[in-house]
């Protein structure tokens, strides 16, 4: 079990991607992987936690979940402007959790947030998709497998600073009804 925190993996053209091969129960927080000549994270493992990472401008997918990848948690990540999909779920990926992520398509392929090739169902609700238009969001998900649920979705970008999106607003001081 490893904890990766505040690591930077930019411009990895020689190594092409950050590969998490057969890694189980690892934690990845506040890391940056960008401008790789392939994927940002290539994942084959279970029980990993990815929180607060920035995965952007990679030539391939942002997060690539290989066959056999399951029970991983992806929260409060920003996945932006990757050439292919932000998240690519292979045929036997399952039981992965996605919430409070910012998914923004690439300038060349704006409708490339998620591709699901798994026969399994995934709940992708409570994420920000770069828009509040449900039709546009549905077009950003390519699903050739199970059922993808994306609603309810966030109407604005998730503040990914540590602790920023965890405090509830104060209750109203007064209530006024105009009749």
XYZ file of N, CA, C and O in Angstrom:
716
model
N 0.848 -1.172 0.000
C 0.000 0.000 0.000
C 0.895 1.237 0.000
O 1.792 1.362 0.825
N 0.636 2.163 -0.918
C 1.410 3.383 -1.045
C 0.492 4.594 -0.990
O -0.680 4.509 -1.324
N 1.046 5.715 -0.575
C 0.345 6.991 -0.623
C 1.188 7.923 -1.486
O 2.362 8.151 -1.204
N 0.583 8.440 -2.561
C 1.230 9.403 -3.446
C 0.539 10.732 -3.221
O -0.661 10.851 -3.410
N 1.295 11.757 -2.826
C 0.708 13.046 -2.491
C 1.579 14.158 -3.053
O 2.806 14.151 -2.879
N 0.966 15.116 -3.720
C 1.629 16.294 -4.281
C 2.763 15.946 -5.260
O 3.785 16.614 -5.308
N 2.582 14.888 -6.030
C 3.568 14.520 -7.050
C 3.209 15.199 -8.367
O 2.050 15.480 -8.645
N 4.211 15.459 -9.178
C 4.017 16.061 -10.490
C 4.574 15.119 -11.537
O 5.711 14.660 -11.419
N 3.758 14.807 -12.545
C 4.175 13.922 -13.619
C 3.978 14.621 -14.957
O 3.238 14.158 -15.812
N 4.612 15.771 -15.160
C 4.403 16.497 -16.411
C 5.381 16.059 -17.498
O 6.483 15.596 -17.215
N 4.966 16.210 -18.733
C 5.824 16.041 -19.899
C 6.599 14.727 -19.866
O 7.805 14.689 -20.039
N 5.881 13.642 -19.650
C 6.526 12.338 -19.567
C 6.537 11.649 -20.927
O 6.091 10.529 -21.070
N 7.067 12.291 -21.933
C 7.066 11.710 -23.264
C 7.922 10.452 -23.341
O 7.658 9.557 -24.118
N 8.964 10.342 -22.535
C 9.812 9.154 -22.564
C 9.107 7.950 -21.931
O 9.290 6.823 -22.357
N 8.293 8.193 -20.901
C 7.623 7.097 -20.207
C 6.139 7.018 -20.553
O 5.466 6.103 -20.091
N 5.642 7.907 -21.295
C 4.303 7.992 -21.876
C 3.143 8.139 -20.909
O 2.178 8.772 -21.240
N 3.167 7.569 -19.717
C 2.011 7.648 -18.823
C 2.442 7.241 -17.420
O 3.524 6.695 -17.222
N 1.573 7.488 -16.452
C 1.824 7.002 -15.107
C 1.042 5.718 -14.964
O -0.186 5.716 -14.990
N 1.734 4.588 -14.836
C 1.108 3.268 -14.846
C 0.983 2.731 -13.427
O 1.979 2.612 -12.711
N -0.242 2.402 -13.047
C -0.479 1.797 -11.744
C -0.822 0.347 -12.029
O -1.966 -0.016 -12.243
N 0.187 -0.492 -12.164
C -0.011 -1.885 -12.547
C -0.194 -2.776 -11.333
O 0.665 -2.820 -10.463
N -1.277 -3.472 -11.301
C -1.575 -4.419 -10.232
C -1.456 -3.797 -8.845
O -1.138 -4.469 -7.883
N -1.693 -2.493 -8.767
C -1.615 -1.807 -7.485
C -2.958 -1.809 -6.792
O -3.957 -1.423 -7.372
N -2.982 -2.238 -5.552
C -4.220 -2.300 -4.792
C -4.121 -1.452 -3.535
O -3.069 -1.363 -2.905
N -5.241 -0.807 -3.204
C -5.386 -0.063 -1.954
C -4.366 1.063 -1.792
O -3.858 1.301 -0.700
N -4.069 1.769 -2.872
C -3.168 2.915 -2.839
C -3.987 4.201 -2.808
O -5.143 4.233 -3.217
N -3.355 5.277 -2.346
C -4.003 6.584 -2.288
C -3.200 7.571 -3.128
O -1.990 7.685 -2.960
N -3.895 8.281 -4.015
C -3.290 9.296 -4.870
C -4.020 10.605 -4.635
O -5.195 10.733 -4.992
N -3.385 11.585 -3.996
C -4.034 12.857 -3.694
C -3.197 14.032 -4.179
O -1.977 14.048 -4.014
N -3.881 14.993 -4.767
C -3.303 16.269 -5.177
C -2.084 16.123 -6.087
O -1.110 16.857 -5.975
N -2.139 15.156 -7.000
C -1.073 14.952 -7.969
C -1.446 15.615 -9.288
O -2.617 15.857 -9.565
N -0.451 15.885 -10.099
C -0.680 16.460 -11.425
C 0.000 15.577 -12.456
O 1.187 15.260 -12.329
N -0.748 15.159 -13.463
C -0.177 14.457 -14.606
C -0.695 15.152 -15.856
O -1.893 15.219 -16.087
N 0.229 15.702 -16.641
C -0.195 16.446 -17.824
C 0.852 16.352 -18.919
O 2.016 16.067 -18.667
N 0.375 16.599 -20.140
C 1.228 16.642 -21.336
C 1.986 15.349 -21.583
O 3.082 15.357 -22.134
N 1.417 14.199 -21.173
C 2.042 12.915 -21.461
C 1.736 12.509 -22.903
O 0.684 12.850 -23.438
N 2.624 11.742 -23.513
C 2.405 11.325 -24.896
C 1.437 10.156 -24.998
O 1.149 9.678 -26.082
N 0.907 9.704 -23.869
C -0.123 8.674 -23.854
C -1.159 9.058 -22.799
O -1.629 10.180 -22.786
N -1.467 8.157 -21.889
C -2.489 8.398 -20.870
C -1.914 9.138 -19.668
O -0.722 9.115 -19.433
N -2.830 9.713 -18.860
C -2.416 10.306 -17.599
C -2.167 9.224 -16.565
O -1.060 9.066 -16.069
N -3.206 8.452 -16.222
C -3.098 7.316 -15.301
C -3.601 6.073 -16.024
O -4.707 6.059 -16.562
N -2.815 5.015 -16.027
C -3.195 3.720 -16.591
C -3.343 2.781 -15.401
O -2.351 2.419 -14.768
N -4.579 2.399 -15.082
C -4.866 1.742 -13.804
C -5.257 0.286 -14.002
O -6.151 -0.029 -14.791
N -4.587 -0.602 -13.279
C -4.966 -2.005 -13.179
C -4.822 -2.376 -11.712
O -3.730 -2.659 -11.228
N -5.914 -2.294 -10.985
C -5.857 -2.582 -9.563
C -7.205 -2.328 -8.923
O -8.133 -1.854 -9.557
N -7.295 -2.638 -7.644
C -8.558 -2.490 -6.930
C -8.353 -1.695 -5.646
O -7.262 -1.656 -5.081
N -9.424 -1.048 -5.224
C -9.437 -0.365 -3.949
C -8.559 0.868 -3.861
O -8.204 1.293 -2.765
N -8.195 1.463 -4.999
C -7.378 2.675 -4.993
C -8.265 3.904 -4.830
O -9.425 3.897 -5.228
N -7.704 4.962 -4.263
C -8.450 6.201 -4.033
C -7.707 7.340 -4.726
O -6.554 7.608 -4.409
N -8.387 7.993 -5.681
C -7.835 9.123 -6.426
C -8.628 10.374 -6.050
O -9.801 10.492 -6.396
N -8.001 11.306 -5.332
C -8.693 12.493 -4.848
C -7.857 13.741 -5.097
O -6.666 13.767 -4.775
N -8.496 14.764 -5.674
C -7.859 16.063 -5.834
C -6.764 16.120 -6.878
O -5.917 17.002 -6.845
N -6.738 15.185 -7.813
C -5.710 15.146 -8.846
C -6.111 15.996 -10.047
O -7.296 16.177 -10.321
N -5.128 16.502 -10.770
C -5.348 17.224 -12.021
C -4.732 16.380 -13.130
O -3.528 16.082 -13.101
N -5.559 15.986 -14.084
C -5.125 15.139 -15.195
C -5.512 15.876 -16.469
O -6.689 15.936 -16.825
N -4.531 16.450 -17.149
C -4.879 17.323 -18.271
C -3.875 17.248 -19.416
O -2.699 16.947 -19.215
N -4.408 17.536 -20.594
C -3.616 17.687 -21.815
C -2.756 16.473 -22.147
O -1.671 16.607 -22.690
N -3.227 15.290 -21.822
C -2.508 14.075 -22.185
C -2.946 13.636 -23.577
O -4.082 13.872 -23.984
N -2.047 12.984 -24.326
C -2.357 12.578 -25.701
C -3.393 11.463 -25.743
O -4.089 11.301 -26.742
N -3.518 10.689 -24.668
C -4.513 9.623 -24.599
C -5.606 9.975 -23.613
O -6.000 11.132 -23.471
N -6.069 8.967 -22.885
C -7.105 9.154 -21.884
C -6.514 9.778 -20.619
O -5.332 9.646 -20.348
N -7.373 10.426 -19.846
C -6.944 10.932 -18.550
C -6.756 9.785 -17.568
O -5.676 9.562 -17.049
N -7.834 9.043 -17.299
C -7.800 7.838 -16.470
C -8.241 6.671 -17.346
O -9.337 6.691 -17.898
N -7.414 5.655 -17.460
C -7.723 4.454 -18.235
C -7.857 3.308 -17.261
O -6.889 2.911 -16.618
N -9.081 2.780 -17.108
C -9.343 1.700 -16.169
C -9.340 0.386 -16.933
O -10.265 0.079 -17.681
N -8.266 -0.390 -16.769
C -8.081 -1.652 -17.470
C -9.088 -2.702 -17.030
O -9.785 -2.538 -16.029
N -9.100 -3.822 -17.763
C -9.902 -4.972 -17.365
C -9.476 -5.422 -15.972
O -8.290 -5.419 -15.650
N -10.440 -5.790 -15.148
C -10.146 -6.236 -13.795
C -9.996 -5.109 -12.789
O -9.729 -5.355 -11.623
N -10.177 -3.880 -13.236
C -10.087 -2.730 -12.335
C -11.438 -2.547 -11.661
O -12.449 -2.426 -12.347
N -11.460 -2.536 -10.330
C -12.747 -2.349 -9.654
C -12.561 -1.792 -8.252
O -11.472 -1.780 -7.704
N -13.668 -1.294 -7.732
C -13.741 -0.741 -6.375
C -12.764 0.414 -6.134
O -12.256 0.581 -5.035
N -12.490 1.193 -7.166
C -11.666 2.394 -7.027
C -12.578 3.595 -6.802
O -13.730 3.599 -7.253
N -12.078 4.610 -6.133
C -12.851 5.819 -5.858
C -12.161 6.999 -6.529
O -10.957 7.202 -6.348
N -12.928 7.772 -7.293
C -12.441 8.965 -7.975
C -13.283 10.141 -7.498
O -14.476 10.204 -7.795
N -12.679 11.067 -6.760
C -13.436 12.205 -6.242
C -12.597 13.478 -6.280
O -11.386 13.446 -6.073
N -13.274 14.569 -6.563
C -12.709 15.916 -6.548
C -11.466 16.025 -7.455
O -10.509 16.698 -7.157
N -11.494 15.300 -8.576
C -10.428 15.380 -9.572
C -10.845 16.330 -10.681
O -12.031 16.471 -10.969
N -9.884 16.960 -11.324
C -10.139 17.753 -12.521
C -9.517 17.024 -13.693
O -8.301 16.797 -13.724
N -10.366 16.626 -14.633
C -9.937 15.890 -15.816
C -10.283 16.772 -17.005
O -11.450 16.943 -17.353
N -9.245 17.350 -17.618
C -9.457 18.448 -18.551
C -8.565 18.328 -19.781
O -7.357 18.107 -19.670
N -9.165 18.477 -20.952
C -8.448 18.646 -22.219
C -7.526 17.492 -22.583
O -6.497 17.680 -23.219
N -7.878 16.263 -22.189
C -7.133 15.103 -22.666
C -7.588 14.801 -24.087
O -8.746 14.998 -24.423
N -6.681 14.329 -24.915
C -7.003 14.150 -26.327
C -8.103 13.113 -26.543
O -8.948 13.282 -27.407
N -8.091 12.035 -25.757
C -9.157 11.052 -25.837
C -10.097 11.280 -24.659
O -10.264 12.388 -24.217
N -10.676 10.247 -24.139
C -11.667 10.381 -23.079
C -11.028 10.738 -21.744
O -9.909 10.354 -21.460
N -11.769 11.445 -20.904
C -11.310 11.724 -19.551
C -11.223 10.443 -18.747
O -10.253 10.199 -18.041
N -12.262 9.599 -18.855
C -12.297 8.284 -18.212
C -12.665 7.255 -19.264
O -13.642 7.418 -19.989
N -11.879 6.193 -19.345
C -12.138 5.088 -20.277
C -12.263 3.827 -19.445
O -11.316 3.409 -18.777
N -13.447 3.215 -19.457
C -13.741 2.037 -18.637
C -13.742 0.802 -19.527
O -14.616 0.644 -20.381
N -12.767 -0.077 -19.344
C -12.652 -1.284 -20.160
C -13.708 -2.312 -19.784
O -14.442 -2.150 -18.821
N -13.733 -3.424 -20.521
C -14.861 -4.355 -20.510
C -15.179 -4.985 -19.159
O -16.332 -5.290 -18.905
N -14.201 -5.201 -18.287
C -14.536 -5.811 -16.998
C -14.332 -4.863 -15.816
O -14.308 -5.304 -14.663
N -14.186 -3.573 -16.071
C -14.153 -2.608 -14.967
C -15.504 -2.652 -14.259
O -16.546 -2.805 -14.900
N -15.479 -2.533 -12.929
C -16.755 -2.604 -12.199
C -16.649 -1.954 -10.830
O -15.559 -1.825 -10.276
N -17.799 -1.559 -10.318
C -17.949 -1.076 -8.945
C -17.031 0.086 -8.600
O -16.631 0.244 -7.456
N -16.667 0.901 -9.569
C -15.874 2.093 -9.311
C -16.813 3.242 -8.973
O -17.935 3.313 -9.476
N -16.365 4.160 -8.129
C -17.184 5.272 -7.644
C -16.621 6.584 -8.170
O -15.419 6.828 -8.063
N -17.500 7.435 -8.709
C -17.105 8.723 -9.273
C -18.016 9.803 -8.701
O -19.224 9.750 -8.901
N -17.457 10.805 -8.010
C -18.286 11.912 -7.529
C -17.435 13.166 -7.332
O -16.240 13.089 -7.054
N -18.085 14.306 -7.490
C -17.482 15.637 -7.332
C -16.258 15.848 -8.222
O -15.307 16.524 -7.853
N -16.257 15.251 -9.396
C -15.176 15.460 -10.350
C -15.565 16.550 -11.335
O -16.743 16.765 -11.607
N -14.580 17.236 -11.879
C -14.783 18.203 -12.962
C -14.311 17.536 -14.243
O -13.124 17.264 -14.392
N -15.244 17.269 -15.151
C -14.906 16.619 -16.415
C -15.138 17.608 -17.529
O -16.260 18.029 -17.795
N -14.068 17.946 -18.201
C -14.148 18.915 -19.289
C -13.490 18.264 -20.495
O -12.363 17.779 -20.407
N -14.190 18.233 -21.619
C -13.654 17.608 -22.823
C -12.477 18.373 -23.395
O -12.137 19.467 -22.956
N -11.858 17.777 -24.385
C -10.710 18.426 -25.011
C -11.181 19.424 -26.062
O -12.283 19.306 -26.592
N -10.344 20.400 -26.403
C -10.716 21.354 -27.447
C -10.943 20.665 -28.801
O -11.796 21.071 -29.561
N -10.187 19.587 -29.058
C -10.348 18.888 -30.337
C -11.490 17.882 -30.314
O -12.052 17.566 -31.354
N -11.827 17.348 -29.126
C -12.926 16.401 -28.982
C -13.746 16.768 -27.751
O -13.653 16.125 -26.717
N -14.569 17.808 -27.848
C -15.278 18.283 -26.657
C -16.277 17.275 -26.082
O -16.649 17.383 -24.923
N -16.695 16.314 -26.880
C -17.649 15.320 -26.396
C -16.940 14.036 -25.996
O -17.345 12.939 -26.366
N -15.879 14.150 -25.224
C -15.079 12.970 -24.893
C -14.811 12.860 -23.398
O -13.688 12.668 -22.978
N -15.845 12.950 -22.582
C -15.644 12.872 -21.135
C -15.481 11.424 -20.672
O -14.534 11.099 -19.970
N -16.406 10.525 -21.062
C -16.391 9.149 -20.566
C -16.709 8.176 -21.694
O -17.619 8.415 -22.497
N -15.966 7.061 -21.716
C -16.291 5.951 -22.621
C -16.397 4.710 -21.764
O -15.473 4.352 -21.043
N -17.547 4.038 -21.833
C -17.773 2.816 -21.066
C -17.896 1.636 -22.020
O -18.831 1.567 -22.805
N -16.956 0.701 -21.943
C -17.028 -0.538 -22.710
C -17.403 -1.709 -21.819
O -17.457 -2.837 -22.274
N -17.647 -1.440 -20.550
C -17.987 -2.482 -19.590
C -19.482 -2.771 -19.637
O -20.292 -1.880 -19.862
N -19.843 -4.009 -19.394
C -21.259 -4.373 -19.309
C -21.849 -3.972 -17.961
O -23.051 -4.095 -17.748
N -21.017 -3.465 -17.065
C -21.459 -3.087 -15.734
C -22.044 -1.679 -15.720
O -21.752 -0.861 -16.586
N -22.873 -1.420 -14.730
C -23.502 -0.113 -14.561
C -22.607 0.779 -13.703
O -21.946 0.305 -12.784
N -22.627 2.088 -14.003
C -21.845 3.051 -13.240
C -22.705 4.262 -12.917
O -23.475 4.728 -13.746
N -22.528 4.781 -11.705
C -23.202 5.999 -11.277
C -22.212 7.150 -11.398
O -21.243 7.227 -10.645
N -22.432 8.027 -12.359
C -21.571 9.177 -12.599
C -22.285 10.475 -12.213
O -21.955 11.544 -12.714
N -23.270 10.367 -11.343
C -24.003 11.558 -10.912
C -23.145 12.379 -9.955
O -22.121 11.923 -9.453
N -23.596 13.604 -9.733
C -22.943 14.548 -8.804
C -21.535 14.941 -9.240
O -20.653 15.166 -8.430
N -21.328 14.978 -10.546
C -20.081 15.458 -11.138
C -20.401 16.667 -11.998
O -21.540 16.854 -12.422
N -19.396 17.483 -12.268
C -19.566 18.629 -13.166
C -19.010 18.258 -14.535
O -17.890 17.762 -14.650
N -19.793 18.521 -15.559
C -19.475 18.087 -16.916
C -19.065 19.237 -17.827
O -19.057 19.092 -19.046
N -18.763 20.391 -17.288
C -18.388 21.534 -18.117
C -19.587 22.263 -18.682
O -19.445 23.211 -19.455
N -20.775 21.835 -18.311
C -22.024 22.439 -18.767
C -23.139 22.031 -17.814
O -23.000 21.071 -17.057
N -24.255 22.744 -17.885
C -25.433 22.341 -17.117
C -26.546 21.870 -18.052
O -27.680 21.684 -17.623
N -26.238 21.646 -19.311
C -27.192 21.196 -20.325
C -27.202 19.667 -20.369
O -26.209 19.046 -20.769
N -28.296 19.041 -19.963
C -28.359 17.580 -19.883
C -28.179 16.895 -21.238
O -27.631 15.789 -21.301
N -28.602 17.534 -22.311
C -28.405 16.940 -23.642
C -26.918 16.911 -23.987
O -26.395 15.903 -24.472
N -26.225 17.998 -23.720
C -24.782 18.047 -23.974
C -24.061 17.019 -23.101
O -23.161 16.309 -23.569
N -24.457 16.906 -21.843
C -23.836 15.920 -20.951
C -24.030 14.516 -21.507
O -23.077 13.727 -21.558
N -25.233 14.181 -21.930
C -25.483 12.834 -22.453
C -24.614 12.536 -23.676
O -24.207 11.396 -23.891
N -24.304 13.558 -24.456
C -23.452 13.370 -25.635
C -21.975 13.213 -25.270
O -21.173 12.752 -26.084
N -21.603 13.575 -24.062
C -20.211 13.445 -23.614
C -19.910 12.065 -23.044
O -18.795 11.800 -22.615
N -20.917 11.207 -23.035
C -20.755 9.848 -22.522
C -20.997 8.879 -23.669
O -22.093 8.828 -24.225
N -19.983 8.121 -24.022
C -20.120 7.082 -25.033
C -20.236 5.773 -24.274
O -19.311 5.361 -23.576
N -21.385 5.122 -24.416
C -21.664 3.937 -23.626
C -22.007 2.782 -24.549
O -23.039 2.795 -25.208
N -21.149 1.783 -24.598
C -21.427 0.575 -25.376
C -21.611 -0.610 -24.445
O -21.500 -1.756 -24.864
N -21.862 -0.336 -23.171
C -21.991 -1.402 -22.182
C -23.221 -1.240 -21.327
O -24.331 -1.085 -21.821
N -23.006 -1.225 -20.014
C -24.095 -1.150 -19.052
C -24.752 0.218 -18.999
O -24.538 1.065 -19.861
N -25.534 0.437 -17.961
C -26.273 1.678 -17.787
C -25.381 2.703 -17.093
O -24.724 2.405 -16.098
N -25.384 3.923 -17.623
C -24.655 5.037 -17.019
C -25.679 6.032 -16.482
O -26.525 6.516 -17.224
N -25.616 6.332 -15.202
C -26.473 7.340 -14.591
C -25.629 8.594 -14.382
O -24.575 8.521 -13.755
N -26.074 9.726 -14.922
C -25.298 10.968 -14.765
C -26.113 12.082 -14.115
O -25.587 13.168 -13.881
N -27.351 11.818 -13.786
C -28.200 12.830 -13.178
C -28.620 12.337 -11.792
O -28.898 11.146 -11.631
N -28.629 13.199 -10.779
C -28.402 14.636 -10.833
C -26.912 14.947 -11.012
O -26.052 14.187 -10.577
N -26.657 16.075 -11.641
C -25.289 16.501 -11.892
C -25.082 17.885 -11.294
O -26.021 18.603 -10.999
N -23.839 18.241 -11.119
C -23.508 19.559 -10.551
C -23.707 20.633 -11.604
O -23.403 20.426 -12.777
N -24.186 21.789 -11.181
C -24.455 22.900 -12.096
C -23.250 23.815 -12.289
O -23.254 24.660 -13.172
N -22.232 23.652 -11.472
C -21.032 24.477 -11.581
C -19.810 23.676 -11.202
O -19.897 22.564 -10.664
N -18.666 24.243 -11.471
C -17.400 23.571 -11.231
C -17.226 23.278 -9.743
O -17.641 24.052 -8.887
N -16.650 22.131 -9.450
C -16.381 21.732 -8.067
C -15.088 22.409 -7.635
O -14.077 22.347 -8.333
N -15.128 23.073 -6.494
C -13.922 23.697 -5.957
C -13.069 22.577 -5.375
O -13.424 21.962 -4.379
N -11.948 22.296 -6.015
C -11.127 21.150 -5.634
C -10.071 21.459 -4.583
O -9.270 20.593 -4.244
N -10.071 22.680 -4.042
C -9.135 22.969 -2.954
C -9.477 22.115 -1.745
O -10.641 21.835 -1.493
N -8.497 21.698 -1.007
C -8.705 20.850 0.163
C -9.710 21.486 1.119
O -9.548 22.625 1.538
N -10.774 20.759 1.453
C -11.779 21.227 2.393
C -12.764 22.241 1.854
O -13.711 22.608 2.537
N -12.590 22.692 0.623
C -13.423 23.771 0.099
C -14.862 23.336 -0.172
O -15.777 24.124 -0.022
N -15.054 22.091 -0.552
C -16.385 21.651 -0.944
C -17.011 20.734 0.108
O -17.859 19.921 -0.193
N -16.595 20.860 1.344
C -17.088 19.967 2.381
C -17.879 20.662 3.475
O -18.418 20.015 4.347
N -17.945 21.977 3.446
C -18.639 22.726 4.495
C -19.988 23.203 3.956
O -20.059 23.874 2.933
N -21.049 22.838 4.645
C -22.384 23.246 4.221
C -22.585 24.742 4.452
O -22.012 25.316 5.381
N -23.410 25.390 3.623
C -23.693 26.809 3.849
C -24.507 27.003 5.110
O -25.171 26.095 5.590
N -24.456 28.212 5.653
C -25.231 28.524 6.848
C -26.722 28.539 6.510
O -27.122 28.821 5.382
N -27.522 28.271 7.511
C -28.972 28.327 7.347
C -29.397 29.776 7.135
O -28.754 30.706 7.645
N -30.490 30.015 6.399
C -30.967 31.388 6.198
C -31.311 32.047 7.534
O -31.856 31.416 8.445
N -31.024 33.340 7.669
C -31.310 34.086 8.889
C -32.793 34.390 9.005
O -33.338 34.474 10.098
N -33.459 34.550 7.857
C -34.895 34.821 7.874
C -35.500 34.321 6.573
O -34.815 34.068 5.596
N -36.817 34.198 6.590
C -37.540 33.719 5.426
C -38.667 34.700 5.158
O -39.437 35.044 6.051
N -38.787 35.157 3.926
C -39.810 36.125 3.557
C -40.580 35.566 2.369
O -39.996 35.105 1.381
N -41.916 35.573 2.475
C -42.764 35.100 1.401
C -43.630 36.260 0.951
O -44.364 36.870 1.739
N -43.566 36.604 -0.333
C -44.359 37.678 -0.900
C -45.628 37.062 -1.491
O -45.570 36.248 -2.399
N -46.792 37.443 -0.958
C -48.054 36.869 -1.468
C -48.849 37.825 -2.296
O -48.737 38.972 -2.327
